[in-house]
mmCIF file of C-alpha atoms in Angstrom:
data_model
loop_
_atom_site.group_PDB
_atom_site.id
_atom_site.type_symbol
_atom_site.label_atom_id
_atom_site.label_comp_id
_atom_site.label_asym_id
_atom_site.label_seq_id
_atom_site.Cartn_x
_atom_site.Cartn_y
_atom_site.Cartn_z
ATOM 1 C CA MET A 1 80.948 25.051 54.071
ATOM 2 C CA GLU A 2 83.663 22.586 54.982
ATOM 3 C CA LYS A 3 81.702 21.520 58.082
ATOM 4 C CA ILE A 4 78.604 20.808 55.982
ATOM 5 C CA LEU A 5 80.615 18.691 53.553
ATOM 6 C CA SER A 6 82.184 16.811 56.453
ATOM 7 C CA LYS A 7 78.799 16.016 57.942
ATOM 8 C CA LEU A 8 77.564 14.798 54.583
ATOM 9 C CA ARG A 9 80.678 12.618 54.314
ATOM 10 C CA ASN A 10 79.856 11.051 57.690
ATOM 11 C CA LEU A 11 76.404 10.070 56.394
ATOM 12 C CA ASP A 12 77.960 7.816 53.722
ATOM 13 C CA ALA A 13 76.316 4.395 54.114
ATOM 14 C CA TYR A 14 78.746 2.874 51.616
ATOM 15 C CA PRO A 15 82.251 3.279 53.049
ATOM 16 C CA LYS A 16 85.004 2.522 50.572
ATOM 17 C CA VAL A 17 87.728 -0.051 51.193
ATOM 18 C CA ASN A 18 91.191 0.359 49.757
ATOM 19 C CA GLU A 19 91.816 -2.014 46.870
ATOM 20 C CA ASP A 20 94.932 -3.291 48.597
ATOM 21 C CA PHE A 21 92.695 -4.991 51.165
ATOM 22 C CA TYR A 22 90.508 -6.803 48.634
ATOM 23 C CA SER A 23 90.728 -10.591 48.726
ATOM 24 C CA ARG A 24 89.322 -12.260 45.608
ATOM 25 C CA THR A 25 88.462 -15.972 45.780
ATOM 26 C CA LEU A 26 87.440 -18.673 43.334
ATOM 27 C CA SER A 27 84.181 -19.310 45.176
ATOM 28 C CA GLY A 28 83.371 -15.596 45.059
ATOM 29 C CA GLY A 29 83.910 -15.544 41.292
ATOM 30 C CA ILE A 30 81.584 -18.530 40.789
ATOM 31 C CA ILE A 31 78.892 -16.996 43.003
ATOM 32 C CA THR A 32 79.192 -13.673 41.142
ATOM 33 C CA LEU A 33 78.815 -15.395 37.753
ATOM 34 C CA VAL A 34 75.775 -17.404 38.851
ATOM 35 C CA SER A 35 74.075 -14.391 40.449
ATOM 36 C CA SER A 36 74.712 -12.255 37.346
ATOM 37 C CA LEU A 37 73.098 -14.890 35.135
ATOM 38 C CA ALA A 38 70.138 -15.079 37.523
ATOM 39 C CA ILE A 39 69.739 -11.283 37.424
ATOM 40 C CA LEU A 40 69.842 -11.301 33.607
ATOM 41 C CA LEU A 41 67.262 -14.086 33.378
ATOM 42 C CA LEU A 42 64.864 -12.421 35.816
ATOM 43 C CA PHE A 43 65.332 -9.041 34.104
ATOM 44 C CA PHE A 44 64.164 -10.409 30.750
ATOM 45 C CA SER A 45 61.288 -12.208 32.468
ATOM 46 C CA GLU A 46 60.117 -8.960 34.054
ATOM 47 C CA PHE A 47 60.605 -7.105 30.767
ATOM 48 C CA ARG A 48 58.363 -9.580 28.938
ATOM 49 C CA LEU A 49 55.665 -9.148 31.546
ATOM 50 C CA TYR A 50 55.972 -5.381 31.185
ATOM 51 C CA LEU A 51 55.455 -5.565 27.390
ATOM 52 C CA HIS A 52 52.433 -7.898 27.626
ATOM 53 C CA THR A 53 48.974 -6.723 28.617
ATOM 54 C CA VAL A 54 47.182 -8.023 31.682
ATOM 55 C CA SER A 55 43.423 -8.194 32.207
ATOM 56 C CA GLU A 56 41.803 -6.764 35.274
ATOM 57 C CA THR A 57 38.487 -8.438 36.113
ATOM 58 C CA LYS A 58 35.728 -6.860 38.181
ATOM 59 C CA LEU A 59 32.220 -7.916 39.177
ATOM 60 C CA LEU A 60 29.495 -5.267 39.280
ATOM 61 C CA VAL A 61 25.748 -5.233 39.765
ATOM 62 C CA ASP A 62 24.096 -4.969 36.344
ATOM 63 C CA THR A 63 21.855 -1.895 36.420
ATOM 64 C CA SER A 64 21.214 -1.630 32.658
ATOM 65 C CA ARG A 65 17.572 -1.489 31.595
ATOM 66 C CA GLY A 66 15.595 -1.259 28.390
ATOM 67 C CA GLU A 67 18.330 -2.596 26.115
ATOM 68 C CA THR A 68 18.141 -5.137 23.316
ATOM 69 C CA LEU A 69 20.232 -8.223 22.713
ATOM 70 C CA ARG A 70 21.527 -9.595 19.411
ATOM 71 C CA ILE A 71 21.705 -13.384 19.248
ATOM 72 C CA ASN A 72 23.925 -14.776 16.486
ATOM 73 C CA PHE A 73 23.398 -18.410 15.533
ATOM 74 C CA ASP A 74 24.539 -20.982 12.988
ATOM 75 C CA VAL A 75 22.836 -24.372 13.293
ATOM 76 C CA THR A 76 22.719 -27.358 10.932
ATOM 77 C CA PHE A 77 19.825 -29.834 10.823
ATOM 78 C CA PRO A 78 20.830 -32.762 8.580
ATOM 79 C CA ALA A 79 17.322 -34.281 8.419
ATOM 80 C CA ILE A 80 14.874 -31.325 8.319
ATOM 81 C CA PRO A 81 14.270 -29.528 4.979
ATOM 82 C CA CYS A 82 14.594 -25.751 4.852
ATOM 83 C CA THR A 83 10.982 -25.169 3.792
ATOM 84 C CA LEU A 84 9.712 -26.780 6.999
ATOM 85 C CA LEU A 85 12.300 -25.301 9.372
ATOM 86 C CA ILE A 86 11.168 -22.152 11.184
ATOM 87 C CA VAL A 87 12.460 -19.895 13.967
ATOM 88 C CA ASP A 88 10.229 -18.474 16.709
ATOM 89 C CA ALA A 89 11.164 -16.200 19.622
ATOM 90 C CA MET A 90 9.314 -14.892 22.648
ATOM 91 C CA ASP A 91 10.083 -13.428 26.064
ATOM 92 C CA ILE A 92 8.481 -13.046 29.487
ATOM 93 C CA SER A 93 7.219 -9.577 28.606
ATOM 94 C CA GLY A 94 4.785 -11.220 26.196
ATOM 95 C CA GLU A 95 6.482 -10.141 22.978
ATOM 96 C CA GLN A 96 6.398 -12.842 20.292
ATOM 97 C CA HIS A 97 8.099 -13.188 16.922
ATOM 98 C CA LEU A 98 6.767 -16.182 15.004
ATOM 99 C CA ASP A 99 8.270 -17.637 11.832
ATOM 100 C CA ILE A 100 11.074 -15.049 11.749
ATOM 101 C CA LYS A 101 12.467 -14.429 8.275
ATOM 102 C CA HIS A 102 14.537 -11.223 8.354
ATOM 103 C CA ASP A 103 18.333 -11.490 8.822
ATOM 104 C CA ILE A 104 18.160 -15.261 8.345
ATOM 105 C CA ILE A 105 19.833 -17.314 5.597
ATOM 106 C CA LYS A 106 18.948 -20.931 4.866
ATOM 107 C CA LYS A 107 21.176 -23.364 2.964
ATOM 108 C CA ARG A 108 19.752 -26.578 1.570
ATOM 109 C CA ILE A 109 22.177 -29.450 2.146
ATOM 110 C CA ASN A 110 22.197 -33.031 0.935
ATOM 111 C CA SER A 111 22.847 -36.162 2.967
ATOM 112 C CA HIS A 112 26.605 -35.615 2.649
ATOM 113 C CA GLY A 113 26.423 -32.083 4.017
ATOM 114 C CA ASP A 114 27.109 -30.402 0.661
ATOM 115 C CA VAL A 115 25.283 -27.129 -0.007
ATOM 116 C CA ILE A 116 22.616 -27.388 -2.710
ATOM 117 C CA GLU A 117 21.210 -23.863 -2.547
ATOM 118 C CA SER A 118 21.577 -20.783 -0.351
ATOM 119 C CA ARG A 119 18.739 -18.297 -0.062
ATOM 120 C CA GLN A 120 17.247 -15.595 2.102
ATOM 121 C CA ASP A 121 14.518 -17.160 4.203
ATOM 122 C CA GLY A 122 11.109 -17.322 2.589
ATOM 123 C CA ILE A 123 9.543 -19.316 -0.200
ATOM 124 C CA GLY A 124 7.902 -18.304 -3.392
ATOM 125 C CA ALA A 125 7.903 -18.541 -7.156
ATOM 126 C CA PRO A 126 6.539 -16.371 -9.939
ATOM 127 C CA LYS A 127 2.774 -16.420 -9.898
ATOM 128 C CA ILE A 128 0.954 -17.929 -12.840
ATOM 129 C CA GLU A 129 -1.585 -15.833 -14.662
ATOM 130 C CA LYS A 130 -5.249 -15.824 -13.781
ATOM 131 C CA PRO A 131 -5.114 -16.828 -10.089
ATOM 132 C CA LEU A 132 -8.289 -17.873 -8.336
ATOM 133 C CA GLN A 133 -10.385 -15.000 -7.008
ATOM 134 C CA ARG A 134 -12.203 -14.970 -3.686
ATOM 135 C CA HIS A 135 -15.565 -15.276 -5.439
ATOM 136 C CA GLY A 136 -14.403 -18.463 -7.172
ATOM 137 C CA GLY A 137 -13.622 -17.203 -10.658
ATOM 138 C CA ARG A 138 -10.258 -16.596 -12.295
ATOM 139 C CA LEU A 139 -8.597 -13.181 -12.416
ATOM 140 C CA GLU A 140 -9.595 -11.383 -15.581
ATOM 141 C CA HIS A 141 -7.956 -8.458 -17.363
ATOM 142 C CA ASN A 142 -8.184 -5.084 -15.539
ATOM 143 C CA GLU A 143 -9.564 -6.829 -12.459
ATOM 144 C CA THR A 144 -8.057 -6.341 -8.970
ATOM 145 C CA TYR A 145 -6.833 -9.552 -7.422
ATOM 146 C CA CYS A 146 -8.388 -10.556 -4.071
ATOM 147 C CA GLY A 147 -7.610 -14.121 -3.087
ATOM 148 C CA SER A 148 -9.705 -16.266 -0.812
ATOM 149 C CA CYS A 149 -8.711 -16.949 2.801
ATOM 150 C CA PHE A 150 -10.633 -20.235 2.598
ATOM 151 C CA GLY A 151 -12.991 -19.510 5.453
ATOM 152 C CA ALA A 152 -10.467 -17.718 7.706
ATOM 153 C CA GLU A 153 -11.558 -14.184 6.747
ATOM 154 C CA GLN A 154 -12.253 -11.895 9.683
ATOM 155 C CA SER A 155 -14.435 -9.647 7.552
ATOM 156 C CA ASP A 156 -16.033 -9.718 4.104
ATOM 157 C CA ASP A 157 -13.342 -7.405 2.723
ATOM 158 C CA ASP A 158 -10.349 -9.556 3.769
ATOM 159 C CA CYS A 159 -8.110 -10.858 0.999
ATOM 160 C CA CYS A 160 -5.318 -13.435 1.130
ATOM 161 C CA ASN A 161 -3.104 -12.932 -1.918
ATOM 162 C CA SER A 162 -0.266 -15.271 -0.944
ATOM 163 C CA CYS A 163 0.260 -18.602 0.762
ATOM 164 C CA GLU A 164 1.816 -16.788 3.721
ATOM 165 C CA GLU A 165 -1.280 -14.596 4.134
ATOM 166 C CA VAL A 166 -3.506 -17.695 4.100
ATOM 167 C CA ARG A 167 -1.359 -19.330 6.779
ATOM 168 C CA GLU A 168 -1.457 -16.099 8.812
ATOM 169 C CA ALA A 169 -5.253 -16.010 8.579
ATOM 170 C CA TYR A 170 -5.428 -19.623 9.721
ATOM 171 C CA ARG A 171 -3.138 -18.854 12.646
ATOM 172 C CA ARG A 172 -5.353 -15.989 13.754
ATOM 173 C CA LYS A 173 -8.315 -18.352 13.732
ATOM 174 C CA GLY A 174 -6.364 -21.066 15.561
ATOM 175 C CA TRP A 175 -6.837 -23.510 12.708
ATOM 176 C CA ALA A 176 -4.437 -26.069 11.285
ATOM 177 C CA MET A 177 -3.801 -26.140 7.541
ATOM 178 C CA THR A 178 -4.568 -29.718 6.502
ATOM 179 C CA ASN A 179 -5.395 -28.982 2.860
ATOM 180 C CA VAL A 180 -2.393 -27.093 1.540
ATOM 181 C CA ASP A 181 -2.564 -28.919 -1.803
ATOM 182 C CA LEU A 182 -6.047 -27.422 -2.344
ATOM 183 C CA ILE A 183 -5.062 -23.808 -1.586
ATOM 184 C CA ASP A 184 -4.575 -21.953 -4.860
ATOM 185 C CA GLN A 185 -2.001 -19.472 -3.503
ATOM 186 C CA CYS A 186 0.253 -22.218 -2.119
ATOM 187 C CA LYS A 187 -0.012 -24.235 -5.321
ATOM 188 C CA ARG A 188 0.910 -21.224 -7.449
ATOM 189 C CA GLU A 189 3.880 -20.299 -5.260
ATOM 190 C CA GLY A 190 5.217 -23.837 -5.363
ATOM 191 C CA PHE A 191 4.909 -24.357 -1.626
ATOM 192 C CA PHE A 192 3.561 -27.886 -1.920
ATOM 193 C CA GLN A 193 6.106 -28.789 -4.589
ATOM 194 C CA SER A 194 9.041 -27.308 -2.674
ATOM 195 C CA ILE A 195 8.334 -29.571 0.288
ATOM 196 C CA LYS A 196 8.256 -32.593 -2.008
ATOM 197 C CA ASP A 197 11.460 -31.514 -3.758
ATOM 198 C CA GLU A 198 13.318 -31.085 -0.463
ATOM 199 C CA ASP A 199 12.295 -34.448 0.974
ATOM 200 C CA GLY A 200 15.353 -36.173 2.457
ATOM 201 C CA GLU A 201 17.406 -32.975 2.570
ATOM 202 C CA GLY A 202 18.802 -31.065 5.518
ATOM 203 C CA CYS A 203 19.198 -27.396 6.268
ATOM 204 C CA ASN A 204 21.815 -25.034 7.604
ATOM 205 C CA ILE A 205 20.243 -21.940 9.092
ATOM 206 C CA HIS A 206 22.239 -18.947 10.264
ATOM 207 C CA GLY A 207 21.558 -15.335 11.054
ATOM 208 C CA SER A 208 20.693 -13.163 14.024
ATOM 209 C CA LEU A 209 17.778 -12.215 16.262
ATOM 210 C CA GLU A 210 17.185 -8.881 17.975
ATOM 211 C CA VAL A 211 15.347 -9.532 21.246
ATOM 212 C CA ASN A 212 14.571 -7.659 24.456
ATOM 213 C CA ARG A 213 17.114 -7.989 27.229
ATOM 214 C CA VAL A 214 14.793 -10.042 29.412
ATOM 215 C CA ALA A 215 14.369 -13.767 29.972
ATOM 216 C CA GLY A 216 12.888 -15.591 27.005
ATOM 217 C CA ASN A 217 13.437 -18.345 24.491
ATOM 218 C CA PHE A 218 13.882 -19.002 20.801
ATOM 219 C CA HIS A 219 13.568 -22.295 19.022
ATOM 220 C CA PHE A 220 13.977 -24.108 15.730
ATOM 221 C CA ALA A 221 11.127 -26.424 14.798
ATOM 222 C CA PRO A 222 9.705 -28.292 11.794
ATOM 223 C CA GLY A 223 6.510 -26.641 10.533
ATOM 224 C CA LYS A 224 4.908 -23.225 10.853
ATOM 225 C CA GLY A 225 4.195 -22.715 14.520
ATOM 226 C CA PHE A 226 1.680 -20.507 16.240
ATOM 227 C CA HIS A 227 0.760 -19.884 19.846
ATOM 228 C CA LEU A 228 -2.664 -20.906 21.080
ATOM 229 C CA THR A 229 -3.642 -21.231 24.752
ATOM 230 C CA ASN A 230 0.034 -21.590 25.696
ATOM 231 C CA ILE A 231 0.465 -24.690 23.506
ATOM 232 C CA PHE A 232 2.501 -24.733 20.307
ATOM 233 C CA LEU A 233 0.681 -26.308 17.407
ATOM 234 C CA ASP A 234 1.547 -26.957 13.775
ATOM 235 C CA ASP A 235 -0.233 -25.689 10.661
ATOM 236 C CA LEU A 236 1.445 -28.136 8.300
ATOM 237 C CA LEU A 237 -0.340 -31.255 9.427
ATOM 238 C CA ALA A 238 -0.723 -32.301 5.821
ATOM 239 C CA PHE A 239 3.041 -32.838 5.688
ATOM 240 C CA GLN A 240 3.580 -34.290 9.125
ATOM 241 C CA LYS A 241 5.640 -37.428 9.417
ATOM 242 C CA ASP A 242 5.379 -39.992 12.157
ATOM 243 C CA SER A 243 8.499 -38.456 13.638
ATOM 244 C CA TYR A 244 11.042 -35.734 13.014
ATOM 245 C CA ASN A 245 14.737 -36.306 13.358
ATOM 246 C CA ILE A 246 15.945 -33.228 15.243
ATOM 247 C CA SER A 247 19.617 -34.179 15.152
ATOM 248 C CA HIS A 248 21.568 -30.950 14.981
ATOM 249 C CA ARG A 249 24.981 -29.374 15.146
ATOM 250 C CA ILE A 250 25.506 -25.901 16.608
ATOM 251 C CA ASN A 251 28.296 -24.366 14.538
ATOM 252 C CA GLY A 252 28.091 -21.156 16.518
ATOM 253 C CA LEU A 253 25.898 -19.453 19.122
ATOM 254 C CA ALA A 254 26.801 -16.085 20.625
ATOM 255 C CA PHE A 255 24.907 -13.542 22.686
ATOM 256 C CA GLY A 256 26.407 -10.283 21.474
ATOM 257 C CA GLU A 257 29.639 -9.280 19.768
ATOM 258 C CA TYR A 258 32.890 -11.228 19.800
ATOM 259 C CA PHE A 259 35.719 -10.064 22.047
ATOM 260 C CA PRO A 260 39.176 -11.598 22.669
ATOM 261 C CA GLY A 261 39.114 -14.474 25.111
ATOM 262 C CA VAL A 262 35.371 -15.161 24.932
ATOM 263 C CA VAL A 263 34.395 -18.840 25.071
ATOM 264 C CA ASN A 264 30.981 -19.893 23.762
ATOM 265 C CA PRO A 265 30.417 -23.381 25.210
ATOM 266 C CA LEU A 266 27.893 -24.431 22.544
ATOM 267 C CA ASP A 267 30.166 -23.735 19.568
ATOM 268 C CA GLY A 268 30.697 -27.072 17.841
ATOM 269 C CA ALA A 269 28.157 -28.913 20.008
ATOM 270 C CA GLN A 270 26.439 -31.804 18.255
ATOM 271 C CA TRP A 271 23.579 -34.083 19.194
ATOM 272 C CA ILE A 272 22.460 -37.144 17.207
ATOM 273 C CA HIS A 273 18.762 -38.011 17.433
ATOM 274 C CA GLU A 274 18.228 -41.715 18.129
ATOM 275 C CA THR A 275 14.560 -41.889 19.128
ATOM 276 C CA SER A 276 11.231 -40.642 17.772
ATOM 277 C CA ASN A 277 9.909 -37.068 18.053
ATOM 278 C CA GLY A 278 11.683 -35.167 20.757
ATOM 279 C CA MET A 279 12.257 -31.771 22.294
ATOM 280 C CA TYR A 280 15.873 -30.835 22.901
ATOM 281 C CA GLN A 281 16.224 -28.025 25.430
ATOM 282 C CA TYR A 282 19.181 -25.792 26.262
ATOM 283 C CA PHE A 283 18.951 -23.745 29.465
ATOM 284 C CA ILE A 284 21.307 -20.805 29.184
ATOM 285 C CA LYS A 285 22.485 -18.347 31.826
ATOM 286 C CA VAL A 286 23.743 -15.161 30.186
ATOM 287 C CA VAL A 287 26.378 -13.043 31.942
ATOM 288 C CA PRO A 288 26.588 -9.406 30.721
ATOM 289 C CA THR A 289 30.206 -8.577 29.941
ATOM 290 C CA ILE A 290 32.093 -5.379 29.089
ATOM 291 C CA TYR A 291 35.524 -5.710 27.490
ATOM 292 C CA THR A 292 37.932 -2.765 27.174
ATOM 293 C CA ASP A 293 41.119 -3.259 25.164
ATOM 294 C CA ILE A 294 44.479 -1.555 25.652
ATOM 295 C CA ARG A 295 43.460 1.286 23.295
ATOM 296 C CA GLY A 296 40.350 2.075 25.298
ATOM 297 C CA ARG A 297 37.841 0.588 22.847
ATOM 298 C CA THR A 298 34.866 -0.943 24.656
ATOM 299 C CA VAL A 299 32.771 -3.929 23.567
ATOM 300 C CA SER A 300 29.458 -4.639 25.330
ATOM 301 C CA SER A 301 28.762 -8.332 24.959
ATOM 302 C CA ASN A 302 27.832 -11.439 26.944
ATOM 303 C CA GLN A 303 29.180 -14.764 28.098
ATOM 304 C CA TYR A 304 26.999 -17.733 29.011
ATOM 305 C CA SER A 305 26.859 -21.102 30.676
ATOM 306 C CA VAL A 306 24.504 -23.869 29.609
ATOM 307 C CA THR A 307 22.823 -27.101 30.665
ATOM 308 C CA GLN A 308 20.801 -29.323 28.370
ATOM 309 C CA HIS A 309 17.949 -31.783 28.506
ATOM 310 C CA PHE A 310 16.089 -34.030 26.058
ATOM 311 C CA LYS A 311 12.369 -34.829 26.287
ATOM 312 C CA ASN A 312 10.937 -37.763 24.425
ATOM 313 C CA LEU A 313 7.513 -36.618 23.209
ATOM 314 C CA GLU A 314 6.122 -40.148 23.431
ATOM 315 C CA PHE A 315 6.017 -39.845 27.225
ATOM 316 C CA ILE A 316 4.865 -36.227 27.684
ATOM 317 C CA HIS A 317 2.018 -33.971 26.561
ATOM 318 C CA PRO A 318 0.634 -35.153 23.180
ATOM 319 C CA ASN A 319 0.540 -31.566 21.863
ATOM 320 C CA SER A 320 4.141 -30.845 22.791
ATOM 321 C CA TYR A 321 6.142 -29.359 19.990
ATOM 322 C CA PRO A 322 9.222 -31.155 18.532
ATOM 323 C CA GLY A 323 12.276 -29.010 17.988
ATOM 324 C CA VAL A 324 15.376 -27.478 19.526
ATOM 325 C CA PHE A 325 14.647 -24.887 22.224
ATOM 326 C CA PHE A 326 17.000 -22.329 23.775
ATOM 327 C CA PHE A 327 15.757 -20.865 27.078
ATOM 328 C CA TYR A 328 17.872 -17.965 28.298
ATOM 329 C CA ASP A 329 17.933 -15.820 31.418
ATOM 330 C CA PHE A 330 20.282 -13.126 32.707
ATOM 331 C CA TYR A 331 22.486 -12.990 35.768
ATOM 332 C CA PRO A 332 22.152 -9.726 37.734
ATOM 333 C CA ILE A 333 25.954 -9.496 37.835
ATOM 334 C CA LYS A 334 28.058 -7.810 35.151
ATOM 335 C CA VAL A 335 31.677 -8.797 34.442
ATOM 336 C CA THR A 336 34.186 -6.223 33.213
ATOM 337 C CA PHE A 337 37.518 -7.059 31.576
ATOM 338 C CA LYS A 338 40.032 -4.261 31.147
ATOM 339 C CA GLU A 339 43.351 -4.681 29.380
ATOM 340 C CA GLU A 340 46.254 -2.642 30.730
ATOM 341 C CA HIS A 341 50.035 -2.568 30.915
ATOM 342 C CA ILE A 342 52.033 -2.878 34.123
ATOM 343 C CA SER A 343 53.112 0.653 35.089
ATOM 344 C CA PHE A 344 56.708 1.682 34.415
ATOM 345 C CA LEU A 345 57.278 2.488 38.103
ATOM 346 C CA HIS A 346 56.086 -1.015 39.006
ATOM 347 C CA PHE A 347 58.514 -2.450 36.434
ATOM 348 C CA ILE A 348 61.438 -0.436 37.865
ATOM 349 C CA THR A 349 60.507 -1.470 41.403
ATOM 350 C CA ASN A 350 60.544 -5.140 40.406
ATOM 351 C CA ILE A 351 63.917 -4.780 38.689
ATOM 352 C CA CYS A 352 65.427 -3.111 41.758
ATOM 353 C CA ALA A 353 63.997 -5.836 43.968
ATOM 354 C CA VAL A 354 65.486 -8.522 41.708
ATOM 355 C CA ILE A 355 68.965 -6.944 41.606
ATOM 356 C CA GLY A 356 69.075 -6.040 45.305
ATOM 357 C CA GLY A 357 67.647 -9.360 46.443
ATOM 358 C CA ILE A 358 70.026 -11.507 44.409
ATOM 359 C CA PHE A 359 73.107 -9.506 45.378
ATOM 360 C CA THR A 360 72.109 -9.657 49.040
ATOM 361 C CA VAL A 361 71.574 -13.407 48.973
ATOM 362 C CA ALA A 362 74.748 -13.899 46.938
ATOM 363 C CA GLY A 363 76.692 -11.838 49.509
ATOM 364 C CA ILE A 364 75.355 -13.962 52.368
ATOM 365 C CA ILE A 365 76.306 -17.178 50.561
ATOM 366 C CA ASP A 366 79.751 -15.845 49.666
ATOM 367 C CA SER A 367 80.391 -14.755 53.275
ATOM 368 C CA PHE A 368 79.317 -18.159 54.568
ATOM 369 C CA VAL A 369 81.574 -19.997 52.107
ATOM 370 C CA TYR A 370 84.561 -17.686 52.682
ATOM 371 C CA HIS A 371 84.493 -17.844 56.482
ATOM 372 C CA GLY A 372 83.831 -21.553 56.403
ATOM 373 C CA GLN A 373 86.886 -22.143 54.244
ATOM 374 C CA ARG A 374 89.041 -20.026 56.588
ATOM 375 C CA LYS A 375 87.985 -21.933 59.690
ATOM 376 C CA ILE A 376 88.595 -25.281 58.029
ATOM 377 C CA LYS A 377 92.033 -24.115 56.858
ATOM 378 C CA LYS A 378 93.021 -22.975 60.377
ATOM 379 C CA LYS A 379 91.979 -26.285 61.931
ATOM 380 C CA MET A 380 93.958 -28.151 59.328
ATOM 381 C CA GLU A 381 97.053 -26.062 60.123
ATOM 382 C CA ILE A 382 96.962 -26.864 63.859
ATOM 383 C CA GLY A 383 96.088 -30.489 63.227
ATOM 384 C CA LYS A 384 92.598 -30.499 64.688
ATOM 385 C CA PHE A 385 90.887 -31.354 61.435
ATOM 386 C CA ARG A 386 91.747 -34.691 59.941
#
């Protein structure tokens, strides 16, 4: 047993020196104080990094298919009234959503930007009694109402009981509504009057769209649009001006849910219209993103980059449609952000490296100073150093 203990004693890499042989110097004390302060400072720096989360970023090939995308928007048009402002959406698969009304709120604003009225999208007023029947007479008691489509009926049994149904019938025929003031349904619902009442006003429109996760576009435009032979037309020609001021401010535009650190480059973007009718286009590249926080909660969202372009309609196709268009497409790459703490073992390793490294460097400096002082002192004693 004694031999084993003796062998272990010989393995001691830290031989002890008797205290009687210690030589303490002023320079050694200063170096010890400075190195101790450096160790303390670096310890707290490492401890702060250990408490804070770090994000690990990875790039993956996006293999998701058949999903939908929620687009959240908040846009203000200071010179287009709410009754005329519409939202359309379509994608490369051929799916179209024209004059979208669900999940959309419109706020009428005056020239100073103050809100006049906030309402769910759509127009309408209580119907007056005895509306005009399809056969030309007025609705009588106990009679079923069947309004005229004003020549746009697809069959003899078709009825148009609201201004919206008349406009829909006209769209199916590919006709433009140039006589809205003569259509009984629109007169009764106050459509004609609402446009007159909102003249000179602006509109804030906000809400969300649920679209397929494929390339497509959505746009805001003055007038009820419909798609005919790949050209957008307008069915409110009776209310057309010589030009529309499509000045706008994008208060917010996001493709998906919010997550910490996301930057939407169009938030707060503003463009002032200085010429006649125009088409303002935003070309957006959407990057699918998955964010996982420190608690393991996952958010599937998107980031995007954007370029923009303005077309003056005076110099392009005469049937081009004025408005603000957002064309979006998807990158095939998915970005993942994952929050995590530095591991405790990594923290301990860094602390050991800090302490060992500083003491080693401090020992080298102290040895250099100590031996240097001794050599200088010896030379001074024998008179070689003057």
